[in-house]
Amino acid sequence: MAAIDFNLMLIGFMGTGKSTVASKLKQMLQAEQIEMDALIAEEAGMSIPDIFEKFGESHFRDLETEMLRKFKEKRPVIVSCGGGVVLRDENIEIMKGQGKIVLLTATPQTVYERVKDNGDRPVLNGNMNVEYISELMEKRKLRYEMAADIVIATDGKTVDEICNEILESVKVK
Ligand code: S3P
Protein backbone atom coordinates (compact mmCIF):
# COMPACT_ATOMS: atom_id res chain seq x y z
CA MET A 1 0.00 0.00 0.00
CA ALA A 2 1.22 3.52 -0.75
CA ALA A 3 2.54 5.57 2.18
CA ILE A 4 0.31 8.53 1.24
CA ASP A 5 -3.44 8.84 0.83
CA PHE A 6 -3.36 12.11 -1.12
CA ASN A 7 -1.80 13.26 -4.38
CA LEU A 8 1.64 14.84 -4.33
CA MET A 9 1.80 17.40 -7.11
CA LEU A 10 5.28 18.57 -8.04
CA ILE A 11 5.30 21.99 -9.67
CA GLY A 12 8.04 24.38 -10.72
CA PHE A 13 9.84 25.91 -13.65
CA MET A 14 11.22 23.68 -16.41
CA GLY A 15 14.43 21.98 -15.32
CA THR A 16 13.85 22.21 -11.56
CA GLY A 17 13.99 18.41 -11.27
CA LYS A 18 10.28 17.50 -10.97
CA SER A 19 10.58 14.24 -12.92
CA THR A 20 13.75 13.07 -11.17
CA VAL A 21 12.29 13.84 -7.76
CA ALA A 22 8.97 12.19 -8.67
CA SER A 23 10.65 8.93 -9.61
CA LYS A 24 12.58 8.82 -6.35
CA LEU A 25 9.42 9.60 -4.37
CA LYS A 26 7.66 6.82 -6.24
CA GLN A 27 10.18 4.34 -4.83
CA MET A 28 10.09 5.83 -1.35
CA LEU A 29 6.30 5.98 -1.11
CA GLN A 30 5.35 2.94 -3.20
CA ALA A 31 2.91 5.12 -5.10
CA GLU A 32 2.16 5.49 -8.78
CA GLN A 33 4.03 8.23 -10.65
CA ILE A 34 2.53 10.26 -13.48
CA GLU A 35 4.56 12.33 -15.93
CA MET A 36 2.01 14.84 -17.15
CA ASP A 37 3.81 15.89 -20.33
CA ALA A 38 4.51 12.30 -21.35
CA LEU A 39 0.89 11.31 -20.75
CA ILE A 40 -0.44 14.28 -22.71
CA ALA A 41 1.89 13.42 -25.61
CA GLU A 42 0.87 9.76 -25.45
CA GLU A 43 -2.86 10.53 -25.43
CA ALA A 44 -2.52 13.08 -28.23
CA GLY A 45 -0.33 10.74 -30.24
CA MET A 46 2.21 13.50 -30.86
CA SER A 47 5.04 15.29 -29.10
CA ILE A 48 4.56 18.44 -27.00
CA PRO A 49 6.38 20.60 -29.61
CA ASP A 50 4.04 19.19 -32.28
CA ILE A 51 0.95 19.95 -30.19
CA PHE A 52 2.17 23.55 -29.76
CA GLU A 53 2.93 23.87 -33.45
CA LYS A 54 -0.24 22.29 -34.83
CA PHE A 55 -2.83 23.43 -32.31
CA GLY A 56 -1.23 26.30 -30.38
CA GLU A 57 -0.30 26.78 -26.75
CA SER A 58 -3.86 27.41 -25.53
CA HIS A 59 -4.95 23.99 -26.80
CA PHE A 60 -2.06 22.42 -24.91
CA ARG A 61 -3.17 24.33 -21.79
CA ASP A 62 -6.71 22.94 -22.24
CA LEU A 63 -5.29 19.42 -22.37
CA GLU A 64 -3.40 20.10 -19.14
CA THR A 65 -6.56 21.26 -17.36
CA GLU A 66 -8.54 18.24 -18.57
CA MET A 67 -5.81 15.91 -17.42
CA LEU A 68 -5.39 17.51 -13.99
CA ARG A 69 -9.08 16.87 -13.28
CA LYS A 70 -8.64 13.15 -13.88
CA PHE A 71 -5.94 12.75 -11.24
CA LYS A 72 -8.50 13.05 -8.47
CA GLU A 73 -9.80 9.55 -9.12
CA LYS A 74 -6.28 8.19 -9.26
CA ARG A 75 -5.41 9.16 -5.72
CA PRO A 76 -2.77 8.51 -4.39
CA VAL A 77 -0.38 9.45 -7.19
CA ILE A 78 2.80 11.47 -7.48
CA VAL A 79 2.45 13.87 -10.39
CA SER A 80 5.29 15.60 -12.14
CA CYS A 81 3.38 18.57 -13.56
CA GLY A 82 4.25 20.59 -16.64
CA GLY A 83 6.02 23.83 -15.76
CA GLY A 84 3.11 25.97 -16.92
CA VAL A 85 0.21 24.43 -14.98
CA VAL A 86 0.20 27.30 -12.51
CA LEU A 87 -0.67 29.79 -15.24
CA ARG A 88 -4.40 29.11 -14.87
CA ASP A 89 -6.27 29.80 -11.63
CA GLU A 90 -8.53 26.88 -12.44
CA ASN A 91 -5.60 24.47 -12.45
CA ILE A 92 -4.41 25.66 -9.07
CA GLU A 93 -7.89 25.11 -7.66
CA ILE A 94 -8.05 21.60 -9.11
CA MET A 95 -4.64 20.71 -7.67
CA LYS A 96 -5.47 22.12 -4.25
CA GLY A 97 -8.45 19.80 -4.05
CA GLN A 98 -6.30 16.71 -4.58
CA GLY A 99 -3.46 16.84 -2.10
CA LYS A 100 -0.22 18.67 -1.46
CA ILE A 101 1.48 20.96 -3.94
CA VAL A 102 5.26 20.98 -3.73
CA LEU A 103 7.18 23.73 -5.51
CA LEU A 104 10.75 22.96 -6.59
CA THR A 105 12.97 25.95 -7.31
CA ALA A 106 16.39 26.36 -8.90
CA THR A 107 18.44 29.33 -10.09
CA PRO A 108 18.16 30.38 -13.77
CA GLN A 109 21.77 29.25 -14.29
CA THR A 110 21.02 25.76 -12.95
CA VAL A 111 17.87 25.53 -15.07
CA TYR A 112 19.80 26.62 -18.15
CA GLU A 113 22.47 23.95 -17.60
CA ARG A 114 19.76 21.29 -17.28
CA VAL A 115 17.62 22.24 -20.28
CA LYS A 116 20.05 23.77 -22.79
CA ASP A 117 20.60 20.65 -24.89
CA ASN A 118 16.94 19.66 -25.04
CA GLY A 119 14.72 20.89 -27.85
CA ASP A 120 11.45 19.56 -26.42
CA ARG A 121 10.37 22.75 -24.69
CA PRO A 122 8.61 25.06 -27.15
CA VAL A 123 8.33 27.84 -24.56
CA LEU A 124 12.11 28.20 -24.70
CA ASN A 125 12.50 27.79 -28.45
CA GLY A 126 14.76 30.48 -29.81
CA ASN A 127 15.27 31.82 -26.30
CA MET A 128 17.61 29.30 -24.79
CA ASN A 129 19.65 31.61 -22.58
CA VAL A 130 19.95 32.48 -18.89
CA GLU A 131 18.56 35.97 -19.33
CA TYR A 132 15.30 34.79 -20.91
CA ILE A 133 14.91 31.98 -18.39
CA SER A 134 15.46 34.45 -15.58
CA GLU A 135 12.83 36.85 -16.95
CA LEU A 136 10.22 34.14 -17.49
CA MET A 137 10.89 32.71 -14.05
CA GLU A 138 10.40 36.13 -12.50
CA LYS A 139 7.13 36.60 -14.41
CA ARG A 140 5.82 33.28 -13.13
CA LYS A 141 7.24 33.51 -9.60
CA LEU A 142 4.05 34.68 -7.90
CA ARG A 143 1.96 32.07 -9.69
CA TYR A 144 4.22 29.30 -8.41
CA GLU A 145 4.24 30.72 -4.91
CA MET A 146 0.49 31.18 -4.67
CA ALA A 147 -0.04 27.55 -5.71
CA ALA A 148 2.55 25.97 -3.42
CA ASP A 149 1.93 24.38 -0.02
CA ILE A 150 5.64 23.64 0.34
CA VAL A 151 8.66 25.28 -1.32
CA ILE A 152 11.94 23.38 -1.71
CA ALA A 153 15.09 25.04 -3.10
CA THR A 154 17.00 22.36 -5.01
CA ASP A 155 20.35 23.98 -5.86
CA GLY A 156 23.29 22.05 -4.47
CA LYS A 157 21.10 19.28 -2.98
CA THR A 158 20.98 15.60 -3.83
CA VAL A 159 17.73 13.97 -4.93
CA ASP A 160 17.65 12.09 -1.62
CA GLU A 161 18.00 15.30 0.37
CA ILE A 162 15.22 16.95 -1.63
CA CYS A 163 12.88 13.99 -1.16
CA ASN A 164 13.56 13.76 2.56
CA GLU A 165 12.79 17.47 2.91
CA ILE A 166 9.53 16.96 1.05
CA LEU A 167 8.51 13.98 3.17
CA GLU A 168 9.39 15.85 6.34
CA SER A 169 7.26 18.80 5.23
CA VAL A 170 4.24 16.70 4.33
CA LYS A 171 4.74 14.65 7.49
CA VAL A 172 5.24 11.27 5.87
CA LYS A 173 7.44 9.09 8.05
C1 S3P B 1 6.11 24.18 -20.08
C2 S3P B 1 6.84 23.21 -19.44
C3 S3P B 1 7.02 21.86 -19.97
C4 S3P B 1 5.85 21.48 -20.89
C5 S3P B 1 5.63 22.52 -21.93
C6 S3P B 1 5.38 23.91 -21.35
C7 S3P B 1 6.03 25.54 -19.49
O1 S3P B 1 7.10 20.93 -18.90
O2 S3P B 1 4.68 21.28 -20.16
O3 S3P B 1 6.77 22.52 -22.75
O4 S3P B 1 5.23 26.37 -19.97
O5 S3P B 1 6.75 25.79 -18.50
P1 S3P B 1 8.40 20.70 -17.98
O6 S3P B 1 8.35 21.71 -16.88
O7 S3P B 1 8.21 19.32 -17.45
O8 S3P B 1 9.59 20.86 -18.84
Short mmCIF file of C-alpha atoms in Angstrom, two decimals, residues 28-168:
data_model
loop_
_atom_site.label_atom_id
_atom_site.label_comp_id
_atom_site.label_asym_id
_atom_site.label_seq_id
_atom_site.Cartn_x
_atom_site.Cartn_y
_atom_site.Cartn_z
CA MET A 28 10.09 5.83 -1.35
CA LEU A 29 6.30 5.98 -1.11
CA GLN A 30 5.35 2.94 -3.20
CA ALA A 31 2.91 5.12 -5.10
CA GLU A 32 2.16 5.49 -8.78
CA GLN A 33 4.03 8.23 -10.65
CA ILE A 34 2.53 10.26 -13.48
CA GLU A 35 4.56 12.33 -15.93
CA MET A 36 2.01 14.84 -17.15
CA ASP A 37 3.81 15.89 -20.33
CA ALA A 38 4.51 12.30 -21.35
CA LEU A 39 0.89 11.31 -20.75
CA ILE A 40 -0.44 14.28 -22.71
CA ALA A 41 1.89 13.42 -25.61
CA GLU A 42 0.87 9.76 -25.45
CA GLU A 43 -2.86 10.53 -25.43
CA ALA A 44 -2.52 13.08 -28.23
CA GLY A 45 -0.33 10.74 -30.24
CA MET A 46 2.21 13.50 -30.86
CA SER A 47 5.04 15.29 -29.10
CA ILE A 48 4.56 18.44 -27.00
CA PRO A 49 6.38 20.60 -29.61
CA ASP A 50 4.04 19.19 -32.28
CA ILE A 51 0.95 19.95 -30.19
CA PHE A 52 2.17 23.55 -29.76
CA GLU A 53 2.93 23.87 -33.45
CA LYS A 54 -0.24 22.29 -34.83
CA PHE A 55 -2.83 23.43 -32.31
CA GLY A 56 -1.23 26.30 -30.38
CA GLU A 57 -0.30 26.78 -26.75
CA SER A 58 -3.86 27.41 -25.53
CA HIS A 59 -4.95 23.99 -26.80
CA PHE A 60 -2.06 22.42 -24.91
CA ARG A 61 -3.17 24.33 -21.79
CA ASP A 62 -6.71 22.94 -22.24
CA LEU A 63 -5.29 19.42 -22.37
CA GLU A 64 -3.40 20.10 -19.14
CA THR A 65 -6.56 21.26 -17.36
CA GLU A 66 -8.54 18.24 -18.57
CA MET A 67 -5.81 15.91 -17.42
CA LEU A 68 -5.39 17.51 -13.99
CA ARG A 69 -9.08 16.87 -13.28
CA LYS A 70 -8.64 13.15 -13.88
CA PHE A 71 -5.94 12.75 -11.24
CA LYS A 72 -8.50 13.05 -8.47
CA GLU A 73 -9.80 9.55 -9.12
CA LYS A 74 -6.28 8.19 -9.26
CA ARG A 75 -5.41 9.16 -5.72
CA PRO A 76 -2.77 8.51 -4.39
CA VAL A 77 -0.38 9.45 -7.19
CA ILE A 78 2.80 11.47 -7.48
CA VAL A 79 2.45 13.87 -10.39
CA SER A 80 5.29 15.60 -12.14
CA CYS A 81 3.38 18.57 -13.56
CA GLY A 82 4.25 20.59 -16.64
CA GLY A 83 6.02 23.83 -15.76
CA GLY A 84 3.11 25.97 -16.92
CA VAL A 85 0.21 24.43 -14.98
CA VAL A 86 0.20 27.30 -12.51
CA LEU A 87 -0.67 29.79 -15.24
CA ARG A 88 -4.40 29.11 -14.87
CA ASP A 89 -6.27 29.80 -11.63
CA GLU A 90 -8.53 26.88 -12.44
CA ASN A 91 -5.60 24.47 -12.45
CA ILE A 92 -4.41 25.66 -9.07
CA GLU A 93 -7.89 25.11 -7.66
CA ILE A 94 -8.05 21.60 -9.11
CA MET A 95 -4.64 20.71 -7.67
CA LYS A 96 -5.47 22.12 -4.25
CA GLY A 97 -8.45 19.80 -4.05
CA GLN A 98 -6.30 16.71 -4.58
CA GLY A 99 -3.46 16.84 -2.10
CA LYS A 100 -0.22 18.67 -1.46
CA ILE A 101 1.48 20.96 -3.94
CA VAL A 102 5.26 20.98 -3.73
CA LEU A 103 7.18 23.73 -5.51
CA LEU A 104 10.75 22.96 -6.59
CA THR A 105 12.97 25.95 -7.31
CA ALA A 106 16.39 26.36 -8.90
CA THR A 107 18.44 29.33 -10.09
CA PRO A 108 18.16 30.38 -13.77
CA GLN A 109 21.77 29.25 -14.29
CA THR A 110 21.02 25.76 -12.95
CA VAL A 111 17.87 25.53 -15.07
CA TYR A 112 19.80 26.62 -18.15
CA GLU A 113 22.47 23.95 -17.60
CA ARG A 114 19.76 21.29 -17.28
CA VAL A 115 17.62 22.24 -20.28
CA LYS A 116 20.05 23.77 -22.79
CA ASP A 117 20.60 20.65 -24.89
CA ASN A 118 16.94 19.66 -25.04
CA GLY A 119 14.72 20.89 -27.85
CA ASP A 120 11.45 19.56 -26.42
CA ARG A 121 10.37 22.75 -24.69
CA PRO A 122 8.61 25.06 -27.15
CA VAL A 123 8.33 27.84 -24.56
CA LEU A 124 12.11 28.20 -24.70
CA ASN A 125 12.50 27.79 -28.45
CA GLY A 126 14.76 30.48 -29.81
CA ASN A 127 15.27 31.82 -26.30
CA MET A 128 17.61 29.30 -24.79
CA ASN A 129 19.65 31.61 -22.58
CA VAL A 130 19.95 32.48 -18.89
CA GLU A 131 18.56 35.97 -19.33
CA TYR A 132 15.30 34.79 -20.91
CA ILE A 133 14.91 31.98 -18.39
CA SER A 134 15.46 34.45 -15.58
CA GLU A 135 12.83 36.85 -16.95
CA LEU A 136 10.22 34.14 -17.49
CA MET A 137 10.89 32.71 -14.05
CA GLU A 138 10.40 36.13 -12.50
CA LYS A 139 7.13 36.60 -14.41
CA ARG A 140 5.82 33.28 -13.13
CA LYS A 141 7.24 33.51 -9.60
CA LEU A 142 4.05 34.68 -7.90
CA ARG A 143 1.96 32.07 -9.69
CA TYR A 144 4.22 29.30 -8.41
CA GLU A 145 4.24 30.72 -4.91
CA MET A 146 0.49 31.18 -4.67
CA ALA A 147 -0.04 27.55 -5.71
CA ALA A 148 2.55 25.97 -3.42
CA ASP A 149 1.93 24.38 -0.02
CA ILE A 150 5.64 23.64 0.34
CA VAL A 151 8.66 25.28 -1.32
CA ILE A 152 11.94 23.38 -1.71
CA ALA A 153 15.09 25.04 -3.10
CA THR A 154 17.00 22.36 -5.01
CA ASP A 155 20.35 23.98 -5.86
CA GLY A 156 23.29 22.05 -4.47
CA LYS A 157 21.10 19.28 -2.98
CA THR A 158 20.98 15.60 -3.83
CA VAL A 159 17.73 13.97 -4.93
CA ASP A 160 17.65 12.09 -1.62
CA GLU A 161 18.00 15.30 0.37
CA ILE A 162 15.22 16.95 -1.63
CA CYS A 163 12.88 13.99 -1.16
CA ASN A 164 13.56 13.76 2.56
CA GLU A 165 12.79 17.47 2.91
CA ILE A 166 9.53 16.96 1.05
CA LEU A 167 8.51 13.98 3.17
CA GLU A 168 9.39 15.85 6.34
#
